[in-house]
Short mmCIF file of C-alpha atoms and ligand atoms in Angstrom, two decimals:
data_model
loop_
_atom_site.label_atom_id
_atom_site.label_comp_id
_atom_site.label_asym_id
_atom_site.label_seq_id
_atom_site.Cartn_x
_atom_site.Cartn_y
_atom_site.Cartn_z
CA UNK Y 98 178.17 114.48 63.49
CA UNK Y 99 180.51 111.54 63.68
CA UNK Y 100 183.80 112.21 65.48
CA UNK Y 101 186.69 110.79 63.56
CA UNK Y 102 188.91 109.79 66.17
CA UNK Y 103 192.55 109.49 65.85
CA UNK Y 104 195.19 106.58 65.28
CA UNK Y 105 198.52 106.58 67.15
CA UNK Y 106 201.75 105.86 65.70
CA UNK Y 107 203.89 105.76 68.99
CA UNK Y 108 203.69 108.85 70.74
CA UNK Y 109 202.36 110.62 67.54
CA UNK Y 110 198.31 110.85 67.19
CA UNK Y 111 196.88 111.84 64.04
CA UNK Y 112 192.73 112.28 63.48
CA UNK Y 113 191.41 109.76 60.85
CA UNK Y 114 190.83 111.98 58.00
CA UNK Y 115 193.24 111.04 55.08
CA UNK Y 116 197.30 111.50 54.81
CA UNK Y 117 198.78 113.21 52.05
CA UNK Y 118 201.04 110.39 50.55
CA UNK Y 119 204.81 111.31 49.35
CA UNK Y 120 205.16 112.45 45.87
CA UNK Y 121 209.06 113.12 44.87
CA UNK Y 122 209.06 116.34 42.97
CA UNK Y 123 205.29 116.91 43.29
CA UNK Y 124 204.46 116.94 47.26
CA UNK Y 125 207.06 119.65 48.02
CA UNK Y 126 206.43 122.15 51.37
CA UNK Y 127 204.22 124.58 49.46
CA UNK Y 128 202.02 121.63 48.00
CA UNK Y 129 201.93 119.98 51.45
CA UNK Y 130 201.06 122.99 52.95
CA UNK Y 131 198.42 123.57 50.52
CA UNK Y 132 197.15 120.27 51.34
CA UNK Y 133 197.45 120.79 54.92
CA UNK Y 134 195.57 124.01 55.21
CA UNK Y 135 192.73 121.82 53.99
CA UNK Y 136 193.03 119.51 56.65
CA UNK Y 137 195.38 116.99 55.78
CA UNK Y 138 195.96 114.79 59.04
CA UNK Y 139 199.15 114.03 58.35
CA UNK Y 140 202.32 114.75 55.51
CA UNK Y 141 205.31 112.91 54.48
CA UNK Y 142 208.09 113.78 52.94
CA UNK Y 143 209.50 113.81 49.33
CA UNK Y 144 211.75 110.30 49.70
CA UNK Y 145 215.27 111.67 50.70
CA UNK Y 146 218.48 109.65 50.17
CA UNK Y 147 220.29 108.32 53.39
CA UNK Y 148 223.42 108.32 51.49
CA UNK Y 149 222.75 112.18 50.19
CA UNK Y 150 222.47 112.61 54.06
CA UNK Y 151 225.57 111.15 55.08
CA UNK Y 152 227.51 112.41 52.29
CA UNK Y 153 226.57 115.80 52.79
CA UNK Y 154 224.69 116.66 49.87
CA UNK Y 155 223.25 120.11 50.36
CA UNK Y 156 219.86 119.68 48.19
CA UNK Y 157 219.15 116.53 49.92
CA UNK Y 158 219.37 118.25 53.61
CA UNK Y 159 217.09 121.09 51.98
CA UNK Y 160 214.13 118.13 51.96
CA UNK Y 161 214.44 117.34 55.53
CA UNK Y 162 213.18 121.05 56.69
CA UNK Y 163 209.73 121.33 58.50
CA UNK Y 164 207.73 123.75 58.63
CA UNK Y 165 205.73 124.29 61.77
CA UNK Y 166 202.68 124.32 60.34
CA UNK Y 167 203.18 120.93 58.47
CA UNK Y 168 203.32 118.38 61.73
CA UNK Y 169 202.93 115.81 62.57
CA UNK Y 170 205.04 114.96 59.63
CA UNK Y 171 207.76 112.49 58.59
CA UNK Y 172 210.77 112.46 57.16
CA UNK Y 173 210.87 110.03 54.48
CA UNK Y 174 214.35 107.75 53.88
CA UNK Y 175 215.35 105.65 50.94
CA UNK Y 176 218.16 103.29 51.04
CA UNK Y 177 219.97 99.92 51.07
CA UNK Y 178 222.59 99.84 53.50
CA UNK Y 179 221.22 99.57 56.83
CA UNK Y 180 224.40 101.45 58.22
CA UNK Y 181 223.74 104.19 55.75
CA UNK Y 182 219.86 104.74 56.55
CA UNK Y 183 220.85 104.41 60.30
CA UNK Y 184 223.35 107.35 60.93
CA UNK Y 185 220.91 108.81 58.31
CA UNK Y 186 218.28 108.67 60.98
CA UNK Y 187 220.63 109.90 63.33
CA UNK Y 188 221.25 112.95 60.99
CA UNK Y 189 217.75 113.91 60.89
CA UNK Y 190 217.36 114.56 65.20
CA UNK Y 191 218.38 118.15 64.37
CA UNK Y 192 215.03 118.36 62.18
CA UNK Y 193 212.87 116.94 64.59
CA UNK Y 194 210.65 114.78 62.39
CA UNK Y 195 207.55 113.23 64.10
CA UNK Y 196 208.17 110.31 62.59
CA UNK Y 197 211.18 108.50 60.18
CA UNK Y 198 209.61 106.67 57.14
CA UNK Y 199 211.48 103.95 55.47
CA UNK Y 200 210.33 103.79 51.37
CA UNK Y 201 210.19 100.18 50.54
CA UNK Y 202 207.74 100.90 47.79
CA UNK Y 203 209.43 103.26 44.79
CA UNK Y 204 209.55 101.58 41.37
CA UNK Y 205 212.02 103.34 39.65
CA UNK Y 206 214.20 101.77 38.07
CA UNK Y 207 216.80 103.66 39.67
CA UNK Y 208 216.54 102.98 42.98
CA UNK Y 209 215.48 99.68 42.89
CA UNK Y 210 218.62 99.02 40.58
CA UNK Y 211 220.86 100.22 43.76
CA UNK Y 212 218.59 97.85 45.87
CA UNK Y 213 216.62 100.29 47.52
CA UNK Y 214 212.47 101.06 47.41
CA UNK Y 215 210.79 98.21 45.99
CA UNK Y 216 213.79 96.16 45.62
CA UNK Y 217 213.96 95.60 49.54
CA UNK Y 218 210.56 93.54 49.30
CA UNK Y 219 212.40 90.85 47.61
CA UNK Y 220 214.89 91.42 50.48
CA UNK Y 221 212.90 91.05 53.67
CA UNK Y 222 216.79 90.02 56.08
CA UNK Y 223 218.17 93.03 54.61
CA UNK Y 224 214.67 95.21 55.09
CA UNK Y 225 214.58 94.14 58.60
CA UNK Y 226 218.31 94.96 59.36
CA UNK Y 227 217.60 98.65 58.26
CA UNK Y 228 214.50 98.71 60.07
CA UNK Y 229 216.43 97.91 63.26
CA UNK Y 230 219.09 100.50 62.43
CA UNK Y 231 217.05 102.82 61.97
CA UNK Y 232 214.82 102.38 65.07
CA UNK Y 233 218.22 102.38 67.58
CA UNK Y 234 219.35 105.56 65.79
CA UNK Y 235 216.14 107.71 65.59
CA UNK Y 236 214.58 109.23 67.97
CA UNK Y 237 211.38 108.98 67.30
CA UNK Y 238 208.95 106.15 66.15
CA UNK Y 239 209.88 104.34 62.75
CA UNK Y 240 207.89 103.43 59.98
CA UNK Y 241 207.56 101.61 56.74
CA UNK Y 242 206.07 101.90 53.52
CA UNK Y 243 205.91 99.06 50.75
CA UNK Y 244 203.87 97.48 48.06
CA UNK Y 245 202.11 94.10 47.89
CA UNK Y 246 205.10 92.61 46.59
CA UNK Y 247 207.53 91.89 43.91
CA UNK Y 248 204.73 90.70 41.19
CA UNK Y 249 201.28 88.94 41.30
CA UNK Y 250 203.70 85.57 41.47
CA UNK Y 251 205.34 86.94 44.25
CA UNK Y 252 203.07 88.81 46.90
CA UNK Y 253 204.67 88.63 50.22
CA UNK Y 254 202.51 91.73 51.78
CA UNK Y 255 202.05 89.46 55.05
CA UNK Y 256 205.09 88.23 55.51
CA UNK Y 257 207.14 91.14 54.99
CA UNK Y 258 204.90 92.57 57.01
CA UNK Y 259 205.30 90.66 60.01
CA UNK Y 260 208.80 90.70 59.65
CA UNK Y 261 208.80 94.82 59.48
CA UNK Y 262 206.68 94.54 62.12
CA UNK Y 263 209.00 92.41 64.77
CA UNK Y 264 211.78 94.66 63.48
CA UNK Y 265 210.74 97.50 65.47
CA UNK Y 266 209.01 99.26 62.95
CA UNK Y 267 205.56 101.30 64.77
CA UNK Y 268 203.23 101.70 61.65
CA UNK Y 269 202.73 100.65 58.13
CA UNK Y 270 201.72 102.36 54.82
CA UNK Y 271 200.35 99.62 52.17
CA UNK Y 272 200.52 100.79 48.79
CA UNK Y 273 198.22 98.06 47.12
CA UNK Y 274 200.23 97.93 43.80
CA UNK Y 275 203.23 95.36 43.06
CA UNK Y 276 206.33 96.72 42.00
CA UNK Y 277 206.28 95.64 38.44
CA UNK Y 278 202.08 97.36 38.33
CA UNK Y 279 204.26 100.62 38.86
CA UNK Y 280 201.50 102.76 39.01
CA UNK Y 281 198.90 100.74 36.52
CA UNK Y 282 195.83 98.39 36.78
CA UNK Y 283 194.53 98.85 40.26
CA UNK Y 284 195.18 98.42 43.77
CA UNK Y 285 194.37 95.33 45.60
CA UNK Y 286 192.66 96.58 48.70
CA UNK Y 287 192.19 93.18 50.07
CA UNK Y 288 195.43 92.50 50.32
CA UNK Y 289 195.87 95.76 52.59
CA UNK Y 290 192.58 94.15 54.51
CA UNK Y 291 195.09 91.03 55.00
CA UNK Y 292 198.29 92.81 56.03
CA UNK Y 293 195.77 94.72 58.74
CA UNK Y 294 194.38 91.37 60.22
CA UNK Y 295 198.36 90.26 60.32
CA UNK Y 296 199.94 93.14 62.42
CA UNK Y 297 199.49 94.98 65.40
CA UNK Y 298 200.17 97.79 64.79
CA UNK Y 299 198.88 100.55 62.32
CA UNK Y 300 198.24 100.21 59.01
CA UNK Y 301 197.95 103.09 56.57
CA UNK Y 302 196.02 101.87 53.12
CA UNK Y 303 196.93 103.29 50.31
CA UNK Y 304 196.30 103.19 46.45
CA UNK Y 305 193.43 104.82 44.52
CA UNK Y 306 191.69 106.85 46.42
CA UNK Y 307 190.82 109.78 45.17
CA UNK Y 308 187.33 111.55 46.65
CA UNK Y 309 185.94 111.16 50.37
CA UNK Y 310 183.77 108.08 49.31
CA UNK Y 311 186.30 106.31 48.42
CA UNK Y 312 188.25 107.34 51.55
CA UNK Y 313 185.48 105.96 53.63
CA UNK Y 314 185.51 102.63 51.82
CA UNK Y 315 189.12 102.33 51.96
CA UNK Y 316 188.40 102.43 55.76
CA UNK Y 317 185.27 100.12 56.14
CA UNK Y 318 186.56 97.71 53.08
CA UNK Y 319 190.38 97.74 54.74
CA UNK Y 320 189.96 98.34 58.62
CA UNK Y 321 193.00 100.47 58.22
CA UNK Y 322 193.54 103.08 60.55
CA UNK Y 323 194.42 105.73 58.28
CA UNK Y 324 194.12 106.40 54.66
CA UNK Y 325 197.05 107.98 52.25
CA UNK Y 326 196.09 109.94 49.11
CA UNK Y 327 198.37 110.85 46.52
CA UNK Y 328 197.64 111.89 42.98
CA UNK Y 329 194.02 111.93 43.85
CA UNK Y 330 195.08 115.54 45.33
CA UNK Y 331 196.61 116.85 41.98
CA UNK Y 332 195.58 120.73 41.70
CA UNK Y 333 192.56 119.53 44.45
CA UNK Y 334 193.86 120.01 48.00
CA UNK Y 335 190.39 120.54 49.28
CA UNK Y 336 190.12 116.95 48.80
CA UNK Y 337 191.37 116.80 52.43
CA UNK Y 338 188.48 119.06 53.54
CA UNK Y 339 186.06 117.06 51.51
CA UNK Y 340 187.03 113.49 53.35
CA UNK Y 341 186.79 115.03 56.88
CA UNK Y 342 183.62 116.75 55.99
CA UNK Y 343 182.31 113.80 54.53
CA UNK Y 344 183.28 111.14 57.24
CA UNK Y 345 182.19 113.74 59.71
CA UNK Y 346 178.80 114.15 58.54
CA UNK Y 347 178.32 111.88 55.96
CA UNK Y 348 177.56 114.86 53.43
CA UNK Y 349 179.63 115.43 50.21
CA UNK Y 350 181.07 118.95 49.69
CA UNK Y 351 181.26 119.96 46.08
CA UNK Y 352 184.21 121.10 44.09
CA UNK Y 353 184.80 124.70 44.29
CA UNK Y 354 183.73 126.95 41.55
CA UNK Y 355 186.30 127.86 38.80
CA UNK Y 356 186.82 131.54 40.77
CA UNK Y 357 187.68 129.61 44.14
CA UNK Y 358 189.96 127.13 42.17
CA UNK Y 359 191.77 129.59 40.53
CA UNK Y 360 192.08 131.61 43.99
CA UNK Y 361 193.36 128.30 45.59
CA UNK Y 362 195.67 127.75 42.80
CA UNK Y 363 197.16 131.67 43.02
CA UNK Y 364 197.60 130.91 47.02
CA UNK Y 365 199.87 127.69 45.92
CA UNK Y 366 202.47 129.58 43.58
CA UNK Y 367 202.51 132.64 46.27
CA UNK Y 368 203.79 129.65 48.49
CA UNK Y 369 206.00 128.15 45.88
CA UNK Y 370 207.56 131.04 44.89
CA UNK Y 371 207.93 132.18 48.35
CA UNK Y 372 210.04 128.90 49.07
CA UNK Y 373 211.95 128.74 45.81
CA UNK Y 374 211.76 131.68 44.15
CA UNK Y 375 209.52 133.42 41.45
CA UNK Y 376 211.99 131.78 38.73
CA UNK Y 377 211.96 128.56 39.93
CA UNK Y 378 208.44 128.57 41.42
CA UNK Y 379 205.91 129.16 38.48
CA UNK Y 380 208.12 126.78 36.53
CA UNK Y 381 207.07 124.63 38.99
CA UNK Y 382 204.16 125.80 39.17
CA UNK Y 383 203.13 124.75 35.41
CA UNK Y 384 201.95 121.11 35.92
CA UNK Y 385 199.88 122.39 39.19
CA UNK Y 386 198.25 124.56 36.85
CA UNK Y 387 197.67 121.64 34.18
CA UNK Y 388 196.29 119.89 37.53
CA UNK Y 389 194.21 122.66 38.75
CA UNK Y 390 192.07 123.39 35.06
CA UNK Y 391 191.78 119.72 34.82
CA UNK Y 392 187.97 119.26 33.38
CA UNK Y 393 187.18 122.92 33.25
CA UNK Y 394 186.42 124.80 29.61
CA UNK Y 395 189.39 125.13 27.74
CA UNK Y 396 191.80 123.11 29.69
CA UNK Y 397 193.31 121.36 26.54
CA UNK Y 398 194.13 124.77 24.62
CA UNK Y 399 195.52 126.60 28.42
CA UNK Y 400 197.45 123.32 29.27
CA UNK Y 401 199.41 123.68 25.99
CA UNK Y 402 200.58 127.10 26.64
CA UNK Y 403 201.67 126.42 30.30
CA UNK Y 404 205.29 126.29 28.88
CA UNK Y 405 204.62 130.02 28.89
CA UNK Y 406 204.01 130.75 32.27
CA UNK Y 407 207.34 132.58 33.58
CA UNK Y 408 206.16 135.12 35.87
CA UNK Y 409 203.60 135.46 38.96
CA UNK Y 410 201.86 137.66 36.71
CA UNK Y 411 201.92 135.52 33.76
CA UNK Y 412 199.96 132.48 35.74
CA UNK Y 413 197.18 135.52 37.51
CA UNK Y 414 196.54 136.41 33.93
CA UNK Y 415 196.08 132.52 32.90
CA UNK Y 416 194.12 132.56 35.49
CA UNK Y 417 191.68 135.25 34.68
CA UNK Y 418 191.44 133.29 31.34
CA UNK Y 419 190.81 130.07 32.96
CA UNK Y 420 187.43 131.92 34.74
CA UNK Y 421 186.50 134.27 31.23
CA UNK Y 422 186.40 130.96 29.54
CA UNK Y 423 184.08 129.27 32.22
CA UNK Y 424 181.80 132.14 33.24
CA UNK Y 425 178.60 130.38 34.60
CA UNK Y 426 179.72 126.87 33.40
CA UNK Y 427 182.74 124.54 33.79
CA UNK Y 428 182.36 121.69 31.21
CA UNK Y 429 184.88 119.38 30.06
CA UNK Y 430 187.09 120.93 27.67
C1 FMN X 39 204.95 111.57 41.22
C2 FMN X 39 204.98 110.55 42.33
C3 FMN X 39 206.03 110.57 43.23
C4 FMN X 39 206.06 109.64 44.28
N1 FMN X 39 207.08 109.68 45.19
C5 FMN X 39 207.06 108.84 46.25
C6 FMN X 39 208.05 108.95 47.28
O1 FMN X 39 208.91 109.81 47.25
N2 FMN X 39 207.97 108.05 48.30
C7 FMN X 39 207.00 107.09 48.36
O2 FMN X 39 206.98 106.29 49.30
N3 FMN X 39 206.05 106.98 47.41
C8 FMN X 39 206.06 107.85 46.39
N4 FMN X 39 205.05 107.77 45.45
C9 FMN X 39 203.96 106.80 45.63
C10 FMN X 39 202.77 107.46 46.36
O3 FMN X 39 203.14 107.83 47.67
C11 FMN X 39 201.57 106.49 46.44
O4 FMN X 39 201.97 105.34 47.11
C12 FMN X 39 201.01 106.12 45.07
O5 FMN X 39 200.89 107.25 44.24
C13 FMN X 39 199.63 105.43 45.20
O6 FMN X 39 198.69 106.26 45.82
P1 FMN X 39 197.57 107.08 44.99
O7 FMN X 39 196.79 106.08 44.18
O8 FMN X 39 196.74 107.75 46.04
O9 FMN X 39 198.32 108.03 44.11
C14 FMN X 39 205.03 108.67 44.41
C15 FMN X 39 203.97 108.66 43.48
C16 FMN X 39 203.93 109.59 42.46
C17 FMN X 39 202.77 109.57 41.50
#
């Protein structure tokens, strides 16, 4: 048995399995949970607005909660002001993240129209500045996570790094993608590999991986010292268990059978609608079961009528469809 060690971001240690990455509107606390129960190593926040913060915005104060079980976790900021992302920082103390994240990786047109996320990579003075800010106002270590750069003509991955880096910043999350990829083509791992060689302190690889193999060759092919997944973990939080299992003993864990899935998947709306309501939570909850059926008999036809589910008991009885329709096999379908 191999022992997987940990990587520290500042005072904050956290075992080399995989990260969940952030995932506005998909990686809320009952999916992190989820996804923690299975051994996630460490969570991040859904991205929350520094100006929300400051302004008082009651929704956005609602993402900075943590639950006990979730750390070590960070809080995840998004903004282009450094003054704005600083007392944002500040505003976060009573919350008690582990660590403050800085996005300087979301595509959307929305945010990087307003200069935030991605934008900031063509911005590395004004990154820097709110990297600063951020570190004198937090109190606790301060990190940063970006793409590759702009677009193939303009990948700066080192250089911003560097400069992230002498800004104070204590860890870094490479998403391997360039802005304008969005989420398309693949990621370029080596240029993760490069950023790694650059900096001293931790980088966190990130961008297609999506079963322990590829964890372990993000780690042997990057050197990074931890590895982020995102929508590799769609309606599959044992992922996490499968990674650690895997890089502990270098044996692959299968998928669960359709009766365990389904059990997993009941366990995840209980959580849901225990944070949001039963409303609110198996609407929510209808594009976790799309995720969770995914390649199993009859996903197609169930998929379509997940615009149905409304109740707990609408999504236990889609559920006992989901295993009468795979009893003793699980196909594609
Ligand atoms: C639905 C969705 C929401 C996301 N939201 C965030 C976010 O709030 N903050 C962030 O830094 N990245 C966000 N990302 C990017 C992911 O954290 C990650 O970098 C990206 O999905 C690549 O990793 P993967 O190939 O493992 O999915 C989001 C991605 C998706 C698909």
């Amino acid at each position: 048995m191999n022992s997987i060690g940990y990587v520290k971001i500042g005072n904050v240690s956290i075992p080399r399995t995989a990260a969940l990455a952030p995932m506005a509107s998909v990686a809320d606390r009952a999916y992190r949970l989820m996804c923690k129960e299975y051994g996630a190593g460490y969570l991040v926040s859904e991205m929350i607005s520094a100006k929300g913060l400051v302004y008082g915005d009651s929704k956005t104060a609602e993402l900075c909660t943590i639950d006990p079980r979730e750390r070590p976790m960070a809080l995840q900021l998004f903004g282009e002001e450094a003054v704005f992302v600083g007392r944002a920082a500040a505003m976060l103390a009573p919350f008690e993240p582990d660590i403050i994240d800085i996005n300087m990786g979301c595509p959307v047109p929305k945010i990087v129209g307003n200069g935030s996320g991605s934008a900031l990579l063509k911005d590395p003075k004004r990154a820097a500045e709110i990297v600063r800010e951020t570190v004198k106002n937090a109190g606790c270590p301060v990190t940063v996570k970006m793409r590759i750069g702009w677009d193939p003509e303009h990948i700066n991955a080192v250089e911003f790094a560097k400069i992230i880096e002498d800004a104070g910043a204590s860890a870094l999350t490479v998403h391997g993608r360039t802005r304008t990829q969005f989420y398309s083509g693949t990621a370029d791992w080596d240029r993760i590999a490069e950023v790694k060689r650059a900096v001293n302190i931790p980088v966190i690889g990130n961008g297609d991986v999506s079963n322990a193999k590829q964890c372990e060759d993000m780690y042997s092919h990057t050197g990074c010292g931890l590895v982020m997944i995102g929508r590799g973990s769609y309606g599959r939080p044992w992922v996490f268990e499968q990674v650690r299992h895997y890089l502990e003993t270098g044996k692959l864990l299968p998928d669960p059978d359709v009766r365990e899935r389904m059990r997993v998947m009941l366990r995840h709306a209980e959580l849901t609608c225990g944070f949001k309501g039963e409303r609110q939570g198996i609407k929510e909850m209808r594009h976790n079961f799309a995720w969770y059926i995914k390649g199993l008999r009859g996903a197609s036809r169930l998929r379509g009528k997940s615009g149905e589910l409304n109740t707990f008991e609408d999504l236990r009885a889609a559920a006992e469809e989901v295993i009468a329709a795979n009893d003793g096999s699980e196909e594609n379908g």
